[in-house]
Each structure stands twice: as structure tokens, then as C-alpha cells.
Short mmCIF file of C-alpha atoms in Angstrom, two decimals:
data_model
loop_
_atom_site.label_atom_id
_atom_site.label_comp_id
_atom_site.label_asym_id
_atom_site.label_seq_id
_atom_site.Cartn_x
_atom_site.Cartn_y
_atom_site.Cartn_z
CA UNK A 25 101.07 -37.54 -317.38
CA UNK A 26 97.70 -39.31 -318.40
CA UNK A 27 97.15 -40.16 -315.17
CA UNK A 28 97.73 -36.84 -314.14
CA UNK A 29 95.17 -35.66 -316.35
CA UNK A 30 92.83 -38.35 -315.72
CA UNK A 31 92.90 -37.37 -312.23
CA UNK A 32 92.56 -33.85 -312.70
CA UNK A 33 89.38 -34.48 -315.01
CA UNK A 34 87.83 -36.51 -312.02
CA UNK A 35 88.64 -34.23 -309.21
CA UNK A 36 87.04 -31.62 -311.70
CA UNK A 37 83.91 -33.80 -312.77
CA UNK A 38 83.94 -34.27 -308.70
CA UNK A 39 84.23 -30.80 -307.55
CA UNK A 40 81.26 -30.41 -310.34
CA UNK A 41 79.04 -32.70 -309.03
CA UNK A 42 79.12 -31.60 -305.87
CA UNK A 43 78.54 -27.64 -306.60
CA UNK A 44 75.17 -28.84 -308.36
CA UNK A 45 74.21 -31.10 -305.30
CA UNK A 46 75.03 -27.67 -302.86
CA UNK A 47 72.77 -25.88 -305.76
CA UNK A 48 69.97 -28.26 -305.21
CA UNK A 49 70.36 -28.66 -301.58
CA UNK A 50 70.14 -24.92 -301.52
CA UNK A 51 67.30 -25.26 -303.75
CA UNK A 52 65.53 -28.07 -301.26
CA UNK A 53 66.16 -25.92 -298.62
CA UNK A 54 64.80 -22.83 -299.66
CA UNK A 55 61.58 -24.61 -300.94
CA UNK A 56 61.51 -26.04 -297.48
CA UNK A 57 61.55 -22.28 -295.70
CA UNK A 58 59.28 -21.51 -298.12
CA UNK A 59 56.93 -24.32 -297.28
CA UNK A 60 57.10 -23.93 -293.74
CA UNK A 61 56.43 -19.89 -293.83
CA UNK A 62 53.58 -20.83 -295.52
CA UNK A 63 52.32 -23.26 -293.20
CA UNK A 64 52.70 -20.67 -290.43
CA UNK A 65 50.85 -18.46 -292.48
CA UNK A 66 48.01 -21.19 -292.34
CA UNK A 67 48.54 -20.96 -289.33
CA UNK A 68 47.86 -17.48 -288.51
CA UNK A 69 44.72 -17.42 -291.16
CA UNK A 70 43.20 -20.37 -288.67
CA UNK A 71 43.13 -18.62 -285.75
CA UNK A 72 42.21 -14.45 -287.47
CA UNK A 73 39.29 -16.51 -289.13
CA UNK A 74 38.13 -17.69 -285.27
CA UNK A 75 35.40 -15.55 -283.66
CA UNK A 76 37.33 -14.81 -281.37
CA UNK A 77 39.60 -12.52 -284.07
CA UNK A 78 37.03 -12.05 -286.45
CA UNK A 79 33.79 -10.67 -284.58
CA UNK A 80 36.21 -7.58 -284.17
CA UNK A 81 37.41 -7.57 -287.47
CA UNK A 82 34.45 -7.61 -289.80
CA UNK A 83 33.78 -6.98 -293.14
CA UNK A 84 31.78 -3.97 -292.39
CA UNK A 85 31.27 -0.98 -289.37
CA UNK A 86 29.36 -3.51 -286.92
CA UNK A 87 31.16 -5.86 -284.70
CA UNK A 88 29.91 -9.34 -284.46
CA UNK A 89 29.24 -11.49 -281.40
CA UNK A 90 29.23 -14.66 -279.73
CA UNK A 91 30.65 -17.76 -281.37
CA UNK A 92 28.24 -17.68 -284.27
CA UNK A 93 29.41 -14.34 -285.19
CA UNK A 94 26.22 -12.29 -285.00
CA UNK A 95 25.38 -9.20 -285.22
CA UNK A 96 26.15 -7.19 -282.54
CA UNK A 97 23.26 -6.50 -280.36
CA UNK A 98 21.69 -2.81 -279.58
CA UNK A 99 22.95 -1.64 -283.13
CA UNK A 100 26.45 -0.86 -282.17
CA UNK A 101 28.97 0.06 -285.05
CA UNK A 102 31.92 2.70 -285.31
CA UNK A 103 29.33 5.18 -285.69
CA UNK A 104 28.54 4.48 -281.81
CA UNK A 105 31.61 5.57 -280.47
CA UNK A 106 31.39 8.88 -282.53
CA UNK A 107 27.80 9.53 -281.01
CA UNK A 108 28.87 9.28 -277.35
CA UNK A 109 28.31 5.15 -276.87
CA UNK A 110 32.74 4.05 -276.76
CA UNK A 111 33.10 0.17 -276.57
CA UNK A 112 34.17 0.62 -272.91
CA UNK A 113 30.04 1.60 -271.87
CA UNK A 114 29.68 -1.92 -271.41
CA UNK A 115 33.20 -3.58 -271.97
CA UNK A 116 35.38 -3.39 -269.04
CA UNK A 117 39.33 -4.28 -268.99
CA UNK A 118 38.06 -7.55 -267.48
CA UNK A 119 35.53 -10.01 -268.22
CA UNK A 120 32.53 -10.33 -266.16
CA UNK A 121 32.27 -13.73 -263.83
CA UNK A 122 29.40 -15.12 -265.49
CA UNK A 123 28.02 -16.56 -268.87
CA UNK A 124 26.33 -13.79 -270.66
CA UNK A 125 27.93 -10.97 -269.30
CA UNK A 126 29.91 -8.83 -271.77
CA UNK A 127 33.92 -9.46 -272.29
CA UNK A 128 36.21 -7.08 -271.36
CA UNK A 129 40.22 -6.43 -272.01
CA UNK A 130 42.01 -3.34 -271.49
CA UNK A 131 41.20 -0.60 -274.19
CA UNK A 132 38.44 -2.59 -275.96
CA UNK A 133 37.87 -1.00 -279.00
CA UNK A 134 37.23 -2.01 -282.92
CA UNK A 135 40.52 -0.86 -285.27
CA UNK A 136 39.86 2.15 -286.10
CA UNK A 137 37.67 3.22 -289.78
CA UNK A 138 40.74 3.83 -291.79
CA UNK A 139 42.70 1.08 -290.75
CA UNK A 140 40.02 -1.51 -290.30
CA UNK A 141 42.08 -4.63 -290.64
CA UNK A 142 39.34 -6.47 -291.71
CA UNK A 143 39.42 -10.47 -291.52
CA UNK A 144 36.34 -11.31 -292.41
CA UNK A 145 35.63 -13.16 -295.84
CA UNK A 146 39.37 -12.89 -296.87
CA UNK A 147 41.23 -15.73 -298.66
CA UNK A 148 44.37 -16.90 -297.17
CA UNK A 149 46.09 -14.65 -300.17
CA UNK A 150 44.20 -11.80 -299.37
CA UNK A 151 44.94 -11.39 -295.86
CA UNK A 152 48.57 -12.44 -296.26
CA UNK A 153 48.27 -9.58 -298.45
CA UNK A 154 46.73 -7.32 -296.45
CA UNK A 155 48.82 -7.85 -293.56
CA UNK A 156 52.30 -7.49 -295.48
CA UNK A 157 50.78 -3.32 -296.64
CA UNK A 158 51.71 -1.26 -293.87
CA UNK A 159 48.94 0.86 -295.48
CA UNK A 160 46.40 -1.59 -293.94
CA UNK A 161 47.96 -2.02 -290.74
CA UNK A 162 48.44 1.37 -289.03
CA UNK A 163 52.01 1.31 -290.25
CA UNK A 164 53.06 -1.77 -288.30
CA UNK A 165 55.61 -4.19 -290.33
CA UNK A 166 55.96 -7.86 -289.76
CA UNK A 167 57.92 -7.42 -286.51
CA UNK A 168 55.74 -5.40 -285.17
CA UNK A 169 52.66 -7.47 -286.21
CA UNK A 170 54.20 -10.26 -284.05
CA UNK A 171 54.75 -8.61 -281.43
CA UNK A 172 51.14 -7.04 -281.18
CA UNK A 173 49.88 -10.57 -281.13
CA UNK A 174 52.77 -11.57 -278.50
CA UNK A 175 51.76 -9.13 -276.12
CA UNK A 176 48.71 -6.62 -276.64
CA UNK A 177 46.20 -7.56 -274.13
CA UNK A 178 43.23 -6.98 -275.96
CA UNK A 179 44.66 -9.86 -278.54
CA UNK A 180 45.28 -11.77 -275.65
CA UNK A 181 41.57 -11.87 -274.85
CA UNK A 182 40.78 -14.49 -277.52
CA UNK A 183 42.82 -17.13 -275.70
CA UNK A 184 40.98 -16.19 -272.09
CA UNK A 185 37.67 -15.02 -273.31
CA UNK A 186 35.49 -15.68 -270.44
CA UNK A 187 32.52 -18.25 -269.33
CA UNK A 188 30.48 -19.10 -272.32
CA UNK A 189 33.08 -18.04 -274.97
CA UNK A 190 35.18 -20.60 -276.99
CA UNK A 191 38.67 -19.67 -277.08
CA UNK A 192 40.62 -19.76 -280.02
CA UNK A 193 42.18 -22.90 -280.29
CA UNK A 194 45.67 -23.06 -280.85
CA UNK A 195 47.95 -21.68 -278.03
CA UNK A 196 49.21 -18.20 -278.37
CA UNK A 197 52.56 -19.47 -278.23
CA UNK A 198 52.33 -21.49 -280.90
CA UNK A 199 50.84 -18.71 -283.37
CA UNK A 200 53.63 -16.47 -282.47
CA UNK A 201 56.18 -19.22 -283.24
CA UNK A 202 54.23 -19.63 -286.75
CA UNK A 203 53.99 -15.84 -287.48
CA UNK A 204 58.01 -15.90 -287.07
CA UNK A 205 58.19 -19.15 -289.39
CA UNK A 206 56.09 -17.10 -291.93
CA UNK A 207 58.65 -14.17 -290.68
CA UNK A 208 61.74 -16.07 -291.37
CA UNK A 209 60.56 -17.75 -294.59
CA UNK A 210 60.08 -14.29 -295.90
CA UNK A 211 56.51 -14.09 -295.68
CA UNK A 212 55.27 -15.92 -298.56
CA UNK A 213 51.71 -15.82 -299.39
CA UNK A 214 49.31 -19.14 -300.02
CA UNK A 215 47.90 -19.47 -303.32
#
């Protein structure tokens, strides 16, 4: 009957132990996911923070240019497009063959004023941020946020952006992949 007992008490100190090494495994894990959505994040931030992303996504009405991220020549801002001068004028769905010649994607356009997704300036937190408020996104979740990058065309540019230009530097692919490890993690936000 002691021994009975005894081994009851040491199946039962067993059967403890190993709940609390699930807990922290579940623990590890989860700080893991957590990690590596965050890192994805990173990722993301990397590339919207290329010139690429960015000249079209400034702080304020004007578009920026070239890899510097200048102004935008001939005093173009949203304010053209209202006053008869639309993006298209000199942006074609293609880019032109040469160095110097403007870019071109299907439907090149800024975001629109009320939805200006801006990237510019933004800490990692703020954009993460910015890009979980539907608000600030034209109503586009996660998901959908993804899948714009996946497949618009006009996003696409920054990876095939023409003599001259400096694409952004991590393969498309490879964003996606970390925009669905930010996805999966459930989007946490950097510090």
C-alpha cells in the first residue's frame, strides 16, 4: 500500500512536471511566433522605407523622385491631378527604355488625399500601426494588404523599376513570405 502511494505521488509529481514543461514550451513557442512576426515586420518596414515605396508615399502632397528622394520636379503634388495634370501625362503603364525617362506601371497614381498611406518618417511602431487601422488603408485588412503587395502591378514596379532606378532590394517573394510571418504571428508591432 506504501508503494502504491509512493507510486501514485510520482506518477502525479510526473504528470506535474510535464504540464509545466508543455506550459513553457507553449510559452517558448509563442515568444518564438512572436519574434519571428516581428522580424517580418522588419522586414516589411525595410523595403516601405526604400525609394522605391517611399517617393510615393510621402509625408506630404508632393511625390518624391529618384533614389535620393527629391522633390518631384515641375511642382507636381495631388493638387496636379485635380487641375487637369493626372500622373499618367507623363507616366505610362510601362517604363521608358532609357535612363532618365519617366517610370511607368499600370494606373500610376499617388494614394489618394484621405487615405495617404504615408511611409515617410514613420518608426517601425508607427507604421505597424498605421497599417493594422483599416482607417488608414482604404479599408484593406492584413489579408488584403498582402495580397496588394503580392500582386498589384504598380507595387510590383519597385522590384523592375527601369534603367537608372535601384530596385528595392529584397525579392518580392520574400516580403510577401514576411508580411504572412508578421500575419501568422498576429501582427505584433516593434517597439
Amino acid at each position: 500500500m506504501i508503494a502504491r502511494r509512493a507510486a501514485r505521488a510520482a506518477v502525479v509529481a510526473l504528470g506535474a512536471a510535464l504540464i509545466g514543461s508543455l506550459g513553457a514550451c507553449r510559452a517558448a513557442h509563442a515568444d518564438d511566433r512572436t519574434a519571428a512576426g516581428k522580424a517580418g515586420f522588419l522586414t516589411l518596414y525595410r523595403v516601405l522605407q526604400h525609394p522605391r515605396c517611399m517617393n510615393c508615399h510621402p509625408s506630404g502632397d508632393a511625390p518624391l523622385q529618384h533614389d535620393d528622394s527629391q522633390p518631384h520636379g515641375m511642382a507636381i503634388s495631388r493638387r496636379s491631378e485635380a487641375n487637369g495634370v493626372p500622373c499618367a501625362t507623363c507616366h505610362r503603364d510601362r517604363n521608358g527604355a532609357r535612363a532618365g525617362q519617366p517610370p511607368g506601371a499600370p494606373s500610376w497614381h499617388l494614394p489618394p488625399a484621405d487615405t495617404p498611406m504615408i511611409f515617410q518618417g514613420r518608426t517601425p511602431h508607427q507604421l505597424c500601426l498605421q497599417l493594422l487601422d483599416p482607417r488608414q488603408t482604404r479599408g484593406r485588412d492584413v489579408a488584403a494588404l498582402i495580397d496588394h503587395v503580392a500582386h498589384d502591378e504598380l507595387v510590383g514596379w519597385g522590384w523592375a523599376p527601369g534603367p537608372g532606378r535601384t530596385p528595392v532590394p529584397i525579392a518580392r517573394g520574400e516580403v510577401v513570405a514576411a508580411m504572412q510571418a508578421w500575419a501568422d504571428a498576429g501582427t505584433p508591432c516593434p517597439e
